[in-house]
Amino acid sequence: MNLSKIIFLFLSFIFIDVHSQTFNERITFSNAANPDGKSCFETIDHYIFFSSYIDTSDLIRSGAILLDHQGNFVEESIIYNDSISLILGYYGSTDQFANGFVSCGNYHQTPFSPLRGQILMFDNLGDTVWTRLYQEFEDEEIYLYKALKVEDGVMAIGQSYVEGHAAAGLMLKYDNDGNFVWRQDYLPTTSTSLILVSAVAIPSGGFLLGGASQAPGNWDHMIIKTDNEGNQIWRKYQGDEFNNYYAMVCNTATGQYIFGGVESNSSGNESASQVTRMNVNGSFAWTETYGDYGPDCGVFAIKQMPDGGFVFCGSDRSSGSLFGYICRIDFAGNQLWYRKYQQMEDNWSYLSDVVHTSDNGFLLTGLLSPMGDIPQAAWALKLDSLGCLVPGCEVGIIEEGENAGMRIYPNPADDFINVFVESKNVHDCELHLYDMQGKEIYCTTVRESGNTFMMDSASLSSGIYLLNLELDGEVVKSEKVVVRH
């Protein structure tokens, strides 16, 4: 183990809150379909999740769902309740400040083209302070993907497009009362379209913008540094002959910059999550990849930690099914831990935003895809300081001389049972749930060691059940599970 990992584990031991709440919840809106978690935040009393969804009138709506700190539903609200379609921008499109939130998205009105961008400010209670539509030219389509609160107003970035021309990156500035201040366009130097989806204010002044150049079949990361008025200082690209998709940018404690994205392998059919640190002049300091290669692997959000390291999240389909993951690295890019989660077994999912919470844990949101009769939902995931849903996942549970082990949480259970499984021979490992008469209720093969499975127990009768972990047909762990409704 290298020195950085030893220091990290020592600090985690000192500061970890052993009472940190964890949960793994599906969230959706009343009379709505296909919600997709875009951004999440912590307030004094609640966790708040921003999402877009389809209502019963087939309009695309956007709203917020509040959960308490135990993961229980509190209330829901609609952002900009009008007879239009409003879809929030890209992952992390909403920004939090002391008095509320700013967000942006795309305004659809029949006929659905051309699109107009919309910027919104609302307070901590969800009440709208102001909204602004933006479209400068009649034949121009505006796409806004990220809003950013700054001291003297609101920024919004995205893309402008006129049919027959390559799209340009776009940045808008409004003051705190919603008055338009200026617009900056970042024009392509070739016929390749540009798009901006992430942004941070640089502490020393100016902005760092992230996105992509969008050549067909070959998207490269694009990073732009600007001054306070949005004037470009430099523009950098990173990529190869394969798709690298979007650059998700972040500041660092030393004034350097960092961004997450995608690294494609030599075939171009598989990718891994990639993080790159940049010097202030735009040169690349280092680039590292995390997780295994597979389809649909990438970084969707990256945030700095108080110790100077970083946490990021995204999607990982390296083992067949699509998992959401969270990864923790130190300032030099050394991986400290990497955890993969699904809301329940085989429920394809990804994580689109992550927040470091006041109890030293992590709050995440994302998408849970449809599965059989279970509809699509937004995802609310709360983990402890070591990225664990079930306490103890950071040290493993295999004892000397054993091949497999498990932890069960909560127990007693109500609507669900979390089972953390660790196995040295994962392909031959199975979970079996029996009632006390010996009837098998549930059986699944453990496809990946070191992950948490969620079993639905809402339909089970209250009582005692037996959960067996079997390896090569032999029971290696057996635990009683109490279901109490």
PDB file of N, CA, C and O in Angstrom, residues 287-329:
ATOM      1  N   THR A 287      -2.680  12.196 -16.748  1.00  0.00           N
ATOM      2  CA  THR A 287      -3.954  11.575 -17.125  1.00  0.00           C
ATOM      3  C   THR A 287      -3.973  10.152 -16.582  1.00  0.00           C
ATOM      4  O   THR A 287      -3.010   9.405 -16.773  1.00  0.00           O
ATOM      5  N   GLU A 288      -5.061   9.783 -15.895  1.00  0.00           N
ATOM      6  CA  GLU A 288      -5.204   8.439 -15.338  1.00  0.00           C
ATOM      7  C   GLU A 288      -6.571   7.875 -15.700  1.00  0.00           C
ATOM      8  O   GLU A 288      -7.544   8.629 -15.869  1.00  0.00           O
ATOM      9  N   THR A 289      -6.661   6.549 -15.826  1.00  0.00           N
ATOM     10  CA  THR A 289      -7.936   5.878 -16.047  1.00  0.00           C
ATOM     11  C   THR A 289      -8.287   5.052 -14.819  1.00  0.00           C
ATOM     12  O   THR A 289      -7.400   4.598 -14.076  1.00  0.00           O
ATOM     13  N   TYR A 290      -9.604   4.815 -14.633  1.00  0.00           N
ATOM     14  CA  TYR A 290     -10.109   4.129 -13.443  1.00  0.00           C
ATOM     15  C   TYR A 290     -11.203   3.151 -13.852  1.00  0.00           C
ATOM     16  O   TYR A 290     -11.990   3.428 -14.757  1.00  0.00           O
ATOM     17  N   GLY A 291     -11.249   2.021 -13.152  1.00  0.00           N
ATOM     18  CA  GLY A 291     -12.193   0.979 -13.508  1.00  0.00           C
ATOM     19  C   GLY A 291     -11.708   0.222 -14.729  1.00  0.00           C
ATOM     20  O   GLY A 291     -10.668   0.529 -15.321  1.00  0.00           O
ATOM     21  N   ASP A 292     -12.474  -0.790 -15.131  1.00  0.00           N
ATOM     22  CA  ASP A 292     -12.130  -1.585 -16.304  1.00  0.00           C
ATOM     23  C   ASP A 292     -12.748  -0.972 -17.557  1.00  0.00           C
ATOM     24  O   ASP A 292     -13.674  -0.157 -17.487  1.00  0.00           O
ATOM     25  N   TYR A 293     -12.257  -1.397 -18.718  1.00  0.00           N
ATOM     26  CA  TYR A 293     -12.814  -0.960 -19.990  1.00  0.00           C
ATOM     27  C   TYR A 293     -14.098  -1.720 -20.289  1.00  0.00           C
ATOM     28  O   TYR A 293     -14.237  -2.910 -19.994  1.00  0.00           O
ATOM     29  N   GLY A 294     -15.048  -1.026 -20.886  1.00  0.00           N
ATOM     30  CA  GLY A 294     -16.304  -1.630 -21.302  1.00  0.00           C
ATOM     31  C   GLY A 294     -17.142  -0.591 -22.003  1.00  0.00           C
ATOM     32  O   GLY A 294     -16.801   0.600 -22.035  1.00  0.00           O
ATOM     33  N   PRO A 295     -18.285  -0.976 -22.570  1.00  0.00           N
ATOM     34  CA  PRO A 295     -19.175   0.022 -23.187  1.00  0.00           C
ATOM     35  C   PRO A 295     -19.738   0.959 -22.124  1.00  0.00           C
ATOM     36  O   PRO A 295     -19.942   0.569 -20.976  1.00  0.00           O
ATOM     37  N   ASP A 296     -19.951   2.197 -22.495  1.00  0.00           N
ATOM     38  CA  ASP A 296     -20.674   3.157 -21.646  1.00  0.00           C
ATOM     39  C   ASP A 296     -19.985   3.455 -20.328  1.00  0.00           C
ATOM     40  O   ASP A 296     -20.648   3.726 -19.325  1.00  0.00           O
ATOM     41  N   CYS A 297     -18.667   3.419 -20.265  1.00  0.00           N
ATOM     42  CA  CYS A 297     -17.935   3.796 -19.059  1.00  0.00           C
ATOM     43  C   CYS A 297     -17.461   5.240 -19.188  1.00  0.00           C
ATOM     44  O   CYS A 297     -16.919   5.623 -20.222  1.00  0.00           O
ATOM     45  N   GLY A 298     -17.666   6.049 -18.156  1.00  0.00           N
ATOM     46  CA  GLY A 298     -17.228   7.432 -18.228  1.00  0.00           C
ATOM     47  C   GLY A 298     -17.526   8.198 -16.960  1.00  0.00           C
ATOM     48  O   GLY A 298     -18.230   7.722 -16.062  1.00  0.00           O
ATOM     49  N   VAL A 299     -16.971   9.424 -16.874  1.00  0.00           N
ATOM     50  CA  VAL A 299     -17.154  10.323 -15.734  1.00  0.00           C
ATOM     51  C   VAL A 299     -18.257  11.323 -16.063  1.00  0.00           C
ATOM     52  O   VAL A 299     -18.205  12.001 -17.086  1.00  0.00           O
ATOM     53  N   PHE A 300     -19.260  11.452 -15.170  1.00  0.00           N
ATOM     54  CA  PHE A 300     -20.351  12.404 -15.367  1.00  0.00           C
ATOM     55  C   PHE A 300     -20.261  13.612 -14.438  1.00  0.00           C
ATOM     56  O   PHE A 300     -20.863  14.646 -14.707  1.00  0.00           O
ATOM     57  N   ALA A 301     -19.552  13.482 -13.314  1.00  0.00           N
ATOM     58  CA  ALA A 301     -19.389  14.616 -12.388  1.00  0.00           C
ATOM     59  C   ALA A 301     -18.125  14.390 -11.583  1.00  0.00           C
ATOM     60  O   ALA A 301     -17.791  13.258 -11.240  1.00  0.00           O
ATOM     61  N   ILE A 302     -17.408  15.476 -11.260  1.00  0.00           N
ATOM     62  CA  ILE A 302     -16.213  15.409 -10.435  1.00  0.00           C
ATOM     63  C   ILE A 302     -16.202  16.612  -9.507  1.00  0.00           C
ATOM     64  O   ILE A 302     -16.492  17.733  -9.926  1.00  0.00           O
ATOM     65  N   LYS A 303     -15.888  16.378  -8.215  1.00  0.00           N
ATOM     66  CA  LYS A 303     -15.885  17.429  -7.205  1.00  0.00           C
ATOM     67  C   LYS A 303     -14.616  17.323  -6.354  1.00  0.00           C
ATOM     68  O   LYS A 303     -14.099  16.223  -6.137  1.00  0.00           O
ATOM     69  N   GLN A 304     -14.167  18.488  -5.857  1.00  0.00           N
ATOM     70  CA  GLN A 304     -12.999  18.474  -4.988  1.00  0.00           C
ATOM     71  C   GLN A 304     -13.396  18.191  -3.547  1.00  0.00           C
ATOM     72  O   GLN A 304     -14.475  18.572  -3.092  1.00  0.00           O
ATOM     73  N   MET A 305     -12.518  17.493  -2.816  1.00  0.00           N
ATOM     74  CA  MET A 305     -12.724  17.148  -1.418  1.00  0.00           C
ATOM     75  C   MET A 305     -11.936  18.096  -0.516  1.00  0.00           C
ATOM     76  O   MET A 305     -10.964  18.715  -0.947  1.00  0.00           O
ATOM     77  N   PRO A 306     -12.312  18.192   0.762  1.00  0.00           N
ATOM     78  CA  PRO A 306     -11.594  19.101   1.678  1.00  0.00           C
ATOM     79  C   PRO A 306     -10.115  18.786   1.826  1.00  0.00           C
ATOM     80  O   PRO A 306      -9.316  19.678   2.111  1.00  0.00           O
ATOM     81  N   ASP A 307      -9.707  17.518   1.642  1.00  0.00           N
ATOM     82  CA  ASP A 307      -8.303  17.151   1.795  1.00  0.00           C
ATOM     83  C   ASP A 307      -7.492  17.404   0.529  1.00  0.00           C
ATOM     84  O   ASP A 307      -6.301  17.079   0.470  1.00  0.00           O
ATOM     85  N   GLY A 308      -8.115  17.998  -0.507  1.00  0.00           N
ATOM     86  CA  GLY A 308      -7.420  18.291  -1.751  1.00  0.00           C
ATOM     87  C   GLY A 308      -7.581  17.237  -2.823  1.00  0.00           C
ATOM     88  O   GLY A 308      -7.228  17.466  -3.978  1.00  0.00           O
ATOM     89  N   GLY A 309      -8.109  16.053  -2.446  1.00  0.00           N
ATOM     90  CA  GLY A 309      -8.376  15.019  -3.427  1.00  0.00           C
ATOM     91  C   GLY A 309      -9.690  15.261  -4.137  1.00  0.00           C
ATOM     92  O   GLY A 309     -10.272  16.358  -4.063  1.00  0.00           O
ATOM     93  N   PHE A 310     -10.194  14.237  -4.808  1.00  0.00           N
ATOM     94  CA  PHE A 310     -11.395  14.392  -5.619  1.00  0.00           C
ATOM     95  C   PHE A 310     -12.287  13.167  -5.489  1.00  0.00           C
ATOM     96  O   PHE A 310     -11.817  12.066  -5.184  1.00  0.00           O
ATOM     97  N   VAL A 311     -13.566  13.376  -5.728  1.00  0.00           N
ATOM     98  CA  VAL A 311     -14.521  12.285  -5.842  1.00  0.00           C
ATOM     99  C   VAL A 311     -15.256  12.468  -7.164  1.00  0.00           C
ATOM    100  O   VAL A 311     -15.551  13.593  -7.566  1.00  0.00           O
ATOM    101  N   PHE A 312     -15.494  11.378  -7.877  1.00  0.00           N
ATOM    102  CA  PHE A 312     -16.229  11.477  -9.136  1.00  0.00           C
ATOM    103  C   PHE A 312     -17.129  10.262  -9.294  1.00  0.00           C
ATOM    104  O   PHE A 312     -16.987   9.247  -8.595  1.00  0.00           O
ATOM    105  N   CYS A 313     -18.098  10.396 -10.196  1.00  0.00           N
ATOM    106  CA  CYS A 313     -19.073   9.327 -10.398  1.00  0.00           C
ATOM    107  C   CYS A 313     -19.411   9.231 -11.877  1.00  0.00           C
ATOM    108  O   CYS A 313     -19.081  10.108 -12.667  1.00  0.00           O
ATOM    109  N   GLY A 314     -20.105   8.143 -12.247  1.00  0.00           N
ATOM    110  CA  GLY A 314     -20.490   7.957 -13.638  1.00  0.00           C
ATOM    111  C   GLY A 314     -21.100   6.603 -13.863  1.00  0.00           C
ATOM    112  O   GLY A 314     -21.848   6.090 -13.021  1.00  0.00           O
ATOM    113  N   SER A 315     -20.783   6.003 -15.015  1.00  0.00           N
ATOM    114  CA  SER A 315     -21.352   4.707 -15.390  1.00  0.00           C
ATOM    115  C   SER A 315     -20.243   3.722 -15.702  1.00  0.00           C
ATOM    116  O   SER A 315     -19.167   4.105 -16.152  1.00  0.00           O
ATOM    117  N   ASP A 316     -20.525   2.428 -15.469  1.00  0.00           N
ATOM    118  CA  ASP A 316     -19.538   1.365 -15.663  1.00  0.00           C
ATOM    119  C   ASP A 316     -20.272   0.125 -16.163  1.00  0.00           C
ATOM    120  O   ASP A 316     -21.056  -0.469 -15.431  1.00  0.00           O
ATOM    121  N   ARG A 317     -20.033  -0.245 -17.424  1.00  0.00           N
ATOM    122  CA  ARG A 317     -20.639  -1.474 -17.982  1.00  0.00           C
ATOM    123  C   ARG A 317     -19.536  -2.475 -18.347  1.00  0.00           C
ATOM    124  O   ARG A 317     -19.648  -3.215 -19.313  1.00  0.00           O
ATOM    125  N   SER A 318     -18.471  -2.492 -17.562  1.00  0.00           N
ATOM    126  CA  SER A 318     -17.354  -3.384 -17.865  1.00  0.00           C
ATOM    127  C   SER A 318     -17.660  -4.841 -17.562  1.00  0.00           C
ATOM    128  O   SER A 318     -16.972  -5.734 -18.056  1.00  0.00           O
ATOM    129  N   SER A 319     -18.692  -5.107 -16.747  1.00  0.00           N
ATOM    130  CA  SER A 319     -19.005  -6.487 -16.377  1.00  0.00           C
ATOM    131  C   SER A 319     -20.354  -6.942 -16.917  1.00  0.00           C
ATOM    132  O   SER A 319     -20.983  -7.837 -16.360  1.00  0.00           O
ATOM    133  N   GLY A 320     -20.812  -6.361 -17.999  1.00  0.00           N
ATOM    134  CA  GLY A 320     -22.064  -6.791 -18.636  1.00  0.00           C
ATOM    135  C   GLY A 320     -23.215  -5.871 -18.318  1.00  0.00           C
ATOM    136  O   GLY A 320     -23.760  -5.202 -19.193  1.00  0.00           O
ATOM    137  N   SER A 321     -23.621  -5.778 -17.058  1.00  0.00           N
ATOM    138  CA  SER A 321     -24.705  -4.904 -16.640  1.00  0.00           C
ATOM    139  C   SER A 321     -24.171  -3.502 -16.406  1.00  0.00           C
ATOM    140  O   SER A 321     -22.976  -3.300 -16.169  1.00  0.00           O
ATOM    141  N   LEU A 322     -25.044  -2.494 -16.488  1.00  0.00           N
ATOM    142  CA  LEU A 322     -24.646  -1.105 -16.306  1.00  0.00           C
ATOM    143  C   LEU A 322     -24.783  -0.717 -14.839  1.00  0.00           C
ATOM    144  O   LEU A 322     -25.878  -0.743 -14.276  1.00  0.00           O
ATOM    145  N   PHE A 323     -23.655  -0.369 -14.209  1.00  0.00           N
ATOM    146  CA  PHE A 323     -23.611   0.048 -12.819  1.00  0.00           C
ATOM    147  C   PHE A 323     -23.354   1.550 -12.743  1.00  0.00           C
ATOM    148  O   PHE A 323     -22.690   2.130 -13.602  1.00  0.00           O
ATOM    149  N   GLY A 324     -23.841   2.172 -11.669  1.00  0.00           N
ATOM    150  CA  GLY A 324     -23.335   3.471 -11.286  1.00  0.00           C
ATOM    151  C   GLY A 324     -22.130   3.269 -10.394  1.00  0.00           C
ATOM    152  O   GLY A 324     -22.081   2.321  -9.611  1.00  0.00           O
ATOM    153  N   TYR A 325     -21.134   4.142 -10.493  1.00  0.00           N
ATOM    154  CA  TYR A 325     -19.959   3.984  -9.640  1.00  0.00           C
ATOM    155  C   TYR A 325     -19.594   5.312  -9.000  1.00  0.00           C
ATOM    156  O   TYR A 325     -19.967   6.391  -9.463  1.00  0.00           O
ATOM    157  N   ILE A 326     -18.833   5.227  -7.914  1.00  0.00           N
ATOM    158  CA  ILE A 326     -18.232   6.379  -7.260  1.00  0.00           C
ATOM    159  C   ILE A 326     -16.781   6.033  -7.001  1.00  0.00           C
ATOM    160  O   ILE A 326     -16.451   4.905  -6.613  1.00  0.00           O
ATOM    161  N   CYS A 327     -15.888   6.983  -7.248  1.00  0.00           N
ATOM    162  CA  CYS A 327     -14.450   6.750  -7.104  1.00  0.00           C
ATOM    163  C   CYS A 327     -13.823   7.913  -6.354  1.00  0.00           C
ATOM    164  O   CYS A 327     -14.175   9.071  -6.584  1.00  0.00           O
ATOM    165  N   ARG A 328     -12.893   7.577  -5.470  1.00  0.00           N
ATOM    166  CA  ARG A 328     -12.177   8.572  -4.670  1.00  0.00           C
ATOM    167  C   ARG A 328     -10.695   8.491  -5.019  1.00  0.00           C
ATOM    168  O   ARG A 328     -10.107   7.413  -5.021  1.00  0.00           O
ATOM    169  N   ILE A 329     -10.085   9.647  -5.345  1.00  0.00           N
ATOM    170  CA  ILE A 329      -8.657   9.711  -5.654  1.00  0.00           C
ATOM    171  C   ILE A 329      -8.006  10.805  -4.829  1.00  0.00           C
ATOM    172  O   ILE A 329      -8.677  11.724  -4.347  1.00  0.00           O
TER     173      ILE A 329
END
